[in-house]
Amino acid sequence: MTYRILLAVNLVAAALLSGACGGEPEAARQAPKEETPATPLPSDVEEGLAAIASETAAQNQDANMLVETGELVSPVRSELSAKFPGRVGQIFVDEGARVTKGQPLLTLETDYLKLELDQANAALARTHAAAEEARRDFERKKDLLAKGSVSQALYDRTKATLDQAEAAFAEAEAAQALAQQRLEDAVLVSPITGIVAERRTDVGERLGESTVAFVVVQISPLKLRFRLPERYLASIQTGQVVRARVDPFPDEVFEGKITVVVHAVDTATRSFVVEAEIPNRDERLKPGLFARVEIEPEKKPSS
């Protein structure tokens, strides 16, 4: 396109020069000339001049645009461990899988946990029956005491028996709830919606209380973290729009807004940290990608 523009401009200039130095006859030069309308420029020349003007304006605008390199990072990174030691019985997801909040990732072996729950259920049923029988006996003694048919001492012993039966029932309820909770906790679930960045265990492996089994990261939205020279510290504010470009999608621009401006200058680099939030609703961007960041500093009001 640029070559065609230059060629057209040269042709017009050559034609004008040839007309000026073409050696017209003396009589023709002395004779009065009629005014003729200006010859319109060829369409290619007009388009070229318009393109040059547009490019110049864009360059002038881009002269105020800062371009830096940043990195996309996840705002939430969760290292997941089992709530109690156990052997991995089944794994439901692998690295790179997209997971939602509450989705199961793995389960420990639960054979013994199920037996514990069965025992707790049986103990709960037994203590419940004992408590009900103690309550009925107490109600009978209460009526007989009102009629004077039983002694106060017998009534008091019956009341104590009821209290013990109810306490045993409450203890059995707590044991049953604990066994049920342990069985539920044998399933490791994702606390966030995101992707599985790492899987560090396999079926049959024994997990300790501090063993990290999965690393899950949030990818929507993402943080864009970059640095700017210290001279721009007063020109960057939260809420400003930034544009990011990444190598996997070179023809696309991803917009976000500044959420954090760290008002502290690194003495080694003479720069400060800025963070922006990129919505990433389609989840095409991934943590760890480098991005070319474009931002226009706010102009200071003239004094």
CSV table of C-alpha atoms in Angstrom, one decimal:
chain,number,residue,atom,x,y,z
A,1,MET,CA,0.0,0.0,0.0
A,2,THR,CA,2.8,2.4,0.9
A,3,TYR,CA,4.6,1.6,-2.4
A,4,ARG,CA,1.5,2.5,-4.4
A,5,ILE,CA,1.1,5.8,-2.5
A,6,LEU,CA,4.7,6.8,-3.2
A,7,LEU,CA,4.4,5.8,-6.8
A,8,ALA,CA,1.2,7.9,-7.3
A,9,VAL,CA,2.7,10.9,-5.5
A,10,ASN,CA,5.8,10.7,-7.8
A,11,LEU,CA,3.7,10.5,-10.9
A,12,VAL,CA,1.8,13.6,-9.9
A,13,ALA,CA,5.0,15.5,-9.1
A,14,ALA,CA,6.6,14.4,-12.4
A,15,ALA,CA,3.6,15.6,-14.4
A,16,LEU,CA,3.7,19.0,-12.7
A,17,LEU,CA,7.4,19.4,-13.3
A,18,SER,CA,7.1,18.4,-17.0
A,19,GLY,CA,4.4,21.0,-17.5
A,20,ALA,CA,6.6,23.7,-15.9
A,21,CYS,CA,9.7,22.9,-18.0
A,22,GLY,CA,8.1,21.6,-21.2
A,23,GLY,CA,9.1,24.7,-23.4
A,24,GLU,CA,5.8,26.1,-24.5
A,25,PRO,CA,6.0,28.3,-27.7
A,26,GLU,CA,6.6,32.1,-27.0
A,27,ALA,CA,3.2,33.0,-28.4
A,28,ALA,CA,1.5,30.4,-26.3
A,29,ARG,CA,3.2,31.7,-23.2
A,30,GLN,CA,2.3,35.3,-23.9
A,31,ALA,CA,-1.3,34.6,-24.8
A,32,PRO,CA,-3.7,34.9,-21.9
A,33,LYS,CA,-4.6,31.5,-20.4
A,34,GLU,CA,-8.0,30.4,-19.3
A,35,GLU,CA,-8.3,29.3,-15.7
A,36,THR,CA,-8.9,25.6,-15.5
A,37,PRO,CA,-10.1,23.7,-12.5
A,38,ALA,CA,-7.5,21.8,-10.4
A,39,THR,CA,-6.9,18.3,-11.4
A,40,PRO,CA,-8.2,15.9,-8.7
A,41,LEU,CA,-5.7,13.6,-7.1
A,42,PRO,CA,-5.9,9.9,-8.0
A,43,SER,CA,-8.0,7.9,-5.6
A,44,ASP,CA,-4.9,5.9,-4.6
A,45,VAL,CA,-3.1,9.1,-3.6
A,46,GLU,CA,-6.1,10.3,-1.6
A,47,GLU,CA,-6.4,7.0,0.2
A,48,GLY,CA,-2.7,7.0,0.9
A,49,LEU,CA,-2.7,10.5,2.3
A,50,ALA,CA,-5.7,9.7,4.5
A,51,ALA,CA,-3.9,6.6,5.8
A,52,ILE,CA,-0.7,8.5,6.5
A,53,ALA,CA,-2.7,11.1,8.5
A,54,SER,CA,-4.5,8.4,10.4
A,55,GLU,CA,-1.3,6.6,11.2
A,56,THR,CA,0.4,9.8,12.3
A,57,ALA,CA,-2.6,10.5,14.7
A,58,ALA,CA,-2.3,7.0,16.1
A,59,GLN,CA,1.4,7.4,16.6
A,60,ASN,CA,0.8,10.7,18.4
A,61,GLN,CA,-1.8,9.0,20.7
A,62,ASP,CA,0.5,6.0,21.3
A,63,ALA,CA,3.3,8.3,22.3
A,64,ASN,CA,1.5,8.7,25.6
A,65,MET,CA,0.8,5.0,26.0
A,66,LEU,CA,3.0,3.0,28.4
A,67,VAL,CA,3.9,-0.5,27.3
A,68,GLU,CA,5.3,-2.9,29.9
A,69,THR,CA,5.5,-6.6,30.5
A,70,GLY,CA,3.3,-8.3,33.1
A,71,GLU,CA,2.3,-11.7,34.3
A,72,LEU,CA,-1.2,-13.2,34.7
A,73,VAL,CA,-1.6,-14.8,38.1
A,74,SER,CA,-4.4,-16.5,39.9
A,75,PRO,CA,-6.1,-14.5,42.7
A,76,VAL,CA,-6.8,-17.7,44.6
A,77,ARG,CA,-4.5,-20.8,44.9
A,78,SER,CA,-5.6,-23.6,47.1
A,79,GLU,CA,-3.4,-26.5,48.3
A,80,LEU,CA,-5.7,-29.2,49.3
A,81,SER,CA,-5.0,-31.8,52.0
A,82,ALA,CA,-7.2,-34.6,53.5
A,83,LYS,CA,-8.7,-33.7,56.9
A,84,PHE,CA,-7.4,-36.9,58.4
A,85,PRO,CA,-4.8,-39.5,57.4
A,86,GLY,CA,-5.9,-42.3,55.1
A,87,ARG,CA,-5.2,-44.2,52.0
A,88,VAL,CA,-6.5,-42.9,48.6
A,89,GLY,CA,-9.3,-45.1,47.4
A,90,GLN,CA,-10.3,-43.3,44.2
A,91,ILE,CA,-9.3,-40.2,42.2
A,92,PHE,CA,-12.0,-38.4,40.2
A,93,VAL,CA,-10.0,-35.6,38.3
A,94,ASP,CA,-6.6,-35.1,36.8
A,95,GLU,CA,-4.3,-32.1,36.2
A,96,GLY,CA,-5.8,-29.5,33.9
A,97,ALA,CA,-9.4,-30.5,34.7
A,98,ARG,CA,-11.9,-27.7,35.3
A,99,VAL,CA,-13.7,-28.1,38.6
A,100,THR,CA,-16.5,-26.3,40.3
A,101,LYS,CA,-16.8,-25.4,44.0
A,102,GLY,CA,-17.8,-28.5,46.0
A,103,GLN,CA,-16.9,-31.0,43.3
A,104,PRO,CA,-15.3,-34.2,44.6
A,105,LEU,CA,-11.6,-34.6,43.7
A,106,LEU,CA,-10.8,-37.9,45.5
A,107,THR,CA,-12.0,-40.2,48.2
A,108,LEU,CA,-10.1,-42.1,50.9
A,109,GLU,CA,-10.7,-45.8,51.6
A,110,THR,CA,-13.9,-45.8,53.7
A,111,ASP,CA,-14.4,-49.5,54.7
A,112,TYR,CA,-13.5,-49.0,58.3
A,113,LEU,CA,-15.3,-45.6,58.4
A,114,LYS,CA,-18.5,-47.3,57.3
A,115,LEU,CA,-18.1,-49.9,60.0
A,116,GLU,CA,-17.6,-47.2,62.6
A,117,LEU,CA,-20.8,-45.5,61.4
A,118,ASP,CA,-22.7,-48.7,61.6
A,119,GLN,CA,-21.5,-49.2,65.2
A,120,ALA,CA,-22.5,-45.6,66.1
A,121,ASN,CA,-25.9,-46.1,64.6
A,122,ALA,CA,-26.5,-49.2,66.6
A,123,ALA,CA,-25.3,-47.6,69.8
A,124,LEU,CA,-27.6,-44.7,69.1
A,125,ALA,CA,-30.6,-47.0,68.6
A,126,ARG,CA,-29.8,-48.9,71.9
A,127,THR,CA,-29.4,-45.8,74.0
A,128,HIS,CA,-32.5,-44.3,72.5
A,129,ALA,CA,-34.6,-47.3,73.5
A,130,ALA,CA,-33.1,-47.3,77.0
A,131,ALA,CA,-33.9,-43.6,77.4
A,132,GLU,CA,-37.5,-44.1,76.3
A,133,GLU,CA,-37.9,-47.0,78.8
A,134,ALA,CA,-36.4,-44.9,81.6
A,135,ARG,CA,-38.8,-42.0,80.7
A,136,ARG,CA,-41.8,-44.3,80.8
A,137,ASP,CA,-40.7,-45.7,84.2
A,138,PHE,CA,-40.2,-42.2,85.5
A,139,GLU,CA,-43.6,-41.1,84.5
A,140,ARG,CA,-45.2,-44.1,86.3
A,141,LYS,CA,-43.2,-43.4,89.4
A,142,LYS,CA,-44.2,-39.8,89.2
A,143,ASP,CA,-48.0,-40.7,89.2
A,144,LEU,CA,-47.5,-43.2,92.0
A,145,LEU,CA,-45.6,-40.6,94.1
A,146,ALA,CA,-48.6,-38.2,93.7
A,147,LYS,CA,-50.9,-40.9,95.1
A,148,GLY,CA,-48.4,-41.8,97.9
A,149,SER,CA,-47.8,-45.3,96.6
A,150,VAL,CA,-44.0,-45.0,96.2
A,151,SER,CA,-41.4,-43.4,98.4
A,152,GLN,CA,-39.5,-40.2,97.5
A,153,ALA,CA,-36.3,-42.2,97.5
A,154,LEU,CA,-37.6,-44.6,94.8
A,155,TYR,CA,-38.8,-41.7,92.8
A,156,ASP,CA,-35.4,-40.0,93.0
A,157,ARG,CA,-33.6,-43.1,91.9
A,158,THR,CA,-35.9,-43.4,88.9
A,159,LYS,CA,-35.2,-39.8,88.0
A,160,ALA,CA,-31.5,-40.4,88.2
A,161,THR,CA,-31.8,-43.5,86.0
A,162,LEU,CA,-33.7,-41.3,83.4
A,163,ASP,CA,-31.0,-38.7,83.5
A,164,GLN,CA,-28.3,-41.2,82.9
A,165,ALA,CA,-30.2,-42.8,80.0
A,166,GLU,CA,-30.7,-39.4,78.4
A,167,ALA,CA,-27.0,-38.6,78.8
A,168,ALA,CA,-26.0,-41.9,77.2
A,169,PHE,CA,-28.3,-41.2,74.3
A,170,ALA,CA,-26.8,-37.7,73.8
A,171,GLU,CA,-23.3,-39.2,73.9
A,172,ALA,CA,-24.4,-41.8,71.3
A,173,GLU,CA,-25.8,-39.0,69.1
A,174,ALA,CA,-22.5,-37.1,69.2
A,175,ALA,CA,-20.6,-40.3,68.3
A,176,GLN,CA,-22.9,-41.0,65.4
A,177,ALA,CA,-22.6,-37.5,64.1
A,178,LEU,CA,-18.8,-37.7,64.4
A,179,ALA,CA,-18.7,-41.0,62.5
A,180,GLN,CA,-21.0,-39.6,59.8
A,181,GLN,CA,-18.8,-36.5,59.5
A,182,ARG,CA,-15.6,-38.6,59.2
A,183,LEU,CA,-17.2,-40.5,56.4
A,184,GLU,CA,-18.1,-37.3,54.6
A,185,ASP,CA,-14.7,-35.8,55.1
A,186,ALA,CA,-13.1,-38.8,53.4
A,187,VAL,CA,-14.1,-37.1,50.2
A,188,LEU,CA,-11.8,-34.2,49.3
A,189,VAL,CA,-13.8,-31.5,47.5
A,190,SER,CA,-12.7,-28.3,45.7
A,191,PRO,CA,-13.3,-25.2,47.7
A,192,ILE,CA,-13.3,-23.0,44.6
A,193,THR,CA,-14.2,-23.0,40.9
A,194,GLY,CA,-11.1,-23.2,38.8
A,195,ILE,CA,-8.6,-25.7,37.3
A,196,VAL,CA,-6.5,-28.4,38.8
A,197,ALA,CA,-3.0,-27.0,38.5
A,198,GLU,CA,-1.3,-30.0,40.2
A,199,ARG,CA,-2.1,-33.5,41.2
A,200,ARG,CA,0.3,-34.9,43.8
A,201,THR,CA,-1.1,-38.2,44.7
A,202,ASP,CA,-2.3,-41.5,43.3
A,203,VAL,CA,-4.6,-44.4,44.2
A,204,GLY,CA,-3.2,-46.5,47.1
A,205,GLU,CA,-1.0,-43.7,48.4
A,206,ARG,CA,-1.3,-42.9,52.1
A,207,LEU,CA,-2.0,-39.3,52.8
A,208,GLY,CA,-0.9,-37.6,56.0
A,209,GLU,CA,-2.6,-34.6,57.6
A,210,SER,CA,-0.2,-32.1,55.9
A,211,THR,CA,0.1,-34.0,52.6
A,212,VAL,CA,-1.0,-31.8,49.6
A,213,ALA,CA,-3.0,-33.9,47.2
A,214,PHE,CA,-4.2,-31.2,44.8
A,215,VAL,CA,-3.4,-27.6,43.9
A,216,VAL,CA,-6.5,-25.8,42.5
A,217,VAL,CA,-6.3,-22.2,41.1
A,218,GLN,CA,-9.0,-19.8,40.2
A,219,ILE,CA,-8.8,-18.5,36.6
A,220,SER,CA,-11.8,-16.2,36.3
A,221,PRO,CA,-11.1,-13.5,37.0
A,222,LEU,CA,-7.3,-13.3,36.8
A,223,LYS,CA,-4.8,-10.8,38.2
A,224,LEU,CA,-2.5,-9.0,35.8
A,225,ARG,CA,0.6,-7.9,37.8
A,226,PHE,CA,3.3,-5.6,36.3
A,227,ARG,CA,5.7,-2.8,37.3
A,228,LEU,CA,6.0,0.8,36.2
A,229,PRO,CA,8.8,3.3,36.6
A,230,GLU,CA,8.6,5.5,39.7
A,231,ARG,CA,8.0,8.7,37.7
A,232,TYR,CA,4.4,7.5,36.9
A,233,LEU,CA,3.5,6.8,40.5
A,234,ALA,CA,1.2,9.9,40.7
A,235,SER,CA,-0.3,9.2,37.3
A,236,ILE,CA,-1.7,5.7,37.9
A,237,GLN,CA,-5.0,5.3,39.8
A,238,THR,CA,-7.3,2.4,40.6
A,239,GLY,CA,-10.1,2.1,38.0
A,240,GLN,CA,-8.0,2.9,35.0
A,241,VAL,CA,-8.3,0.7,32.0
A,242,VAL,CA,-5.4,-1.4,30.8
A,243,ARG,CA,-5.1,-3.5,27.7
A,244,ALA,CA,-3.2,-6.8,27.5
A,245,ARG,CA,-1.9,-8.9,24.6
A,246,VAL,CA,-0.6,-12.4,25.0
A,247,ASP,CA,1.3,-14.6,22.5
A,248,PRO,CA,-1.3,-17.4,22.3
A,249,PHE,CA,-3.9,-14.8,21.0
A,250,PRO,CA,-1.7,-12.2,19.2
A,251,ASP,CA,-4.6,-10.5,17.4
A,252,GLU,CA,-6.8,-10.0,20.5
A,253,VAL,CA,-6.8,-7.4,23.2
A,254,PHE,CA,-8.0,-8.2,26.7
A,255,GLU,CA,-9.2,-5.3,28.8
A,256,GLY,CA,-9.2,-4.9,32.5
A,257,LYS,CA,-9.2,-2.3,35.3
A,258,ILE,CA,-6.5,-1.5,37.8
A,259,THR,CA,-7.4,-2.7,41.3
A,260,VAL,CA,-4.2,-2.2,43.3
A,261,VAL,CA,-1.5,0.4,43.1
A,262,VAL,CA,1.3,-0.3,45.6
A,263,HIS,CA,2.5,3.1,46.7
A,264,ALA,CA,6.0,1.8,47.6
A,265,VAL,CA,9.0,2.1,45.3
A,266,ASP,CA,11.5,-0.8,44.9
A,267,THR,CA,14.8,0.8,45.6
A,268,ALA,CA,16.6,-1.7,43.4
A,269,THR,CA,14.5,-1.2,40.2
A,270,ARG,CA,13.1,2.2,41.0
A,271,SER,CA,9.6,0.9,40.1
A,272,PHE,CA,6.3,0.1,41.8
A,273,VAL,CA,3.8,-2.7,41.5
A,274,VAL,CA,0.4,-2.4,39.8
A,275,GLU,CA,-2.3,-5.1,39.7
A,276,ALA,CA,-5.3,-5.1,37.3
A,277,GLU,CA,-8.2,-7.5,37.1
A,278,ILE,CA,-9.0,-9.3,33.8
A,279,PRO,CA,-12.5,-10.8,33.7
A,280,ASN,CA,-11.4,-13.8,31.6
A,281,ARG,CA,-15.0,-15.0,31.4
A,282,ASP,CA,-14.2,-17.5,28.5
A,283,GLU,CA,-11.3,-18.8,30.6
A,284,ARG,CA,-8.9,-18.8,27.6
A,285,LEU,CA,-6.2,-17.0,29.6
A,286,LYS,CA,-4.2,-19.1,32.0
A,287,PRO,CA,-2.1,-18.2,35.1
A,288,GLY,CA,1.6,-17.9,34.3
A,289,LEU,CA,1.2,-16.3,30.8
A,290,PHE,CA,3.3,-13.2,30.1
A,291,ALA,CA,1.4,-10.2,28.7
A,292,ARG,CA,2.3,-6.9,27.0
A,293,VAL,CA,0.5,-4.3,29.1
A,294,GLU,CA,-0.7,-1.0,27.6
A,295,ILE,CA,-1.8,1.8,29.8
A,296,GLU,CA,-2.2,5.6,29.4
A,297,PRO,CA,-1.1,7.6,32.4
A,298,GLU,CA,-3.6,10.2,33.7
A,299,LYS,CA,-2.5,13.7,32.8
A,300,LYS,CA,-1.7,16.0,35.7
A,301,PRO,CA,-3.8,19.2,35.8
A,302,SER,CA,-1.7,22.3,34.7
A,303,SER,CA,-0.9,24.7,37.5
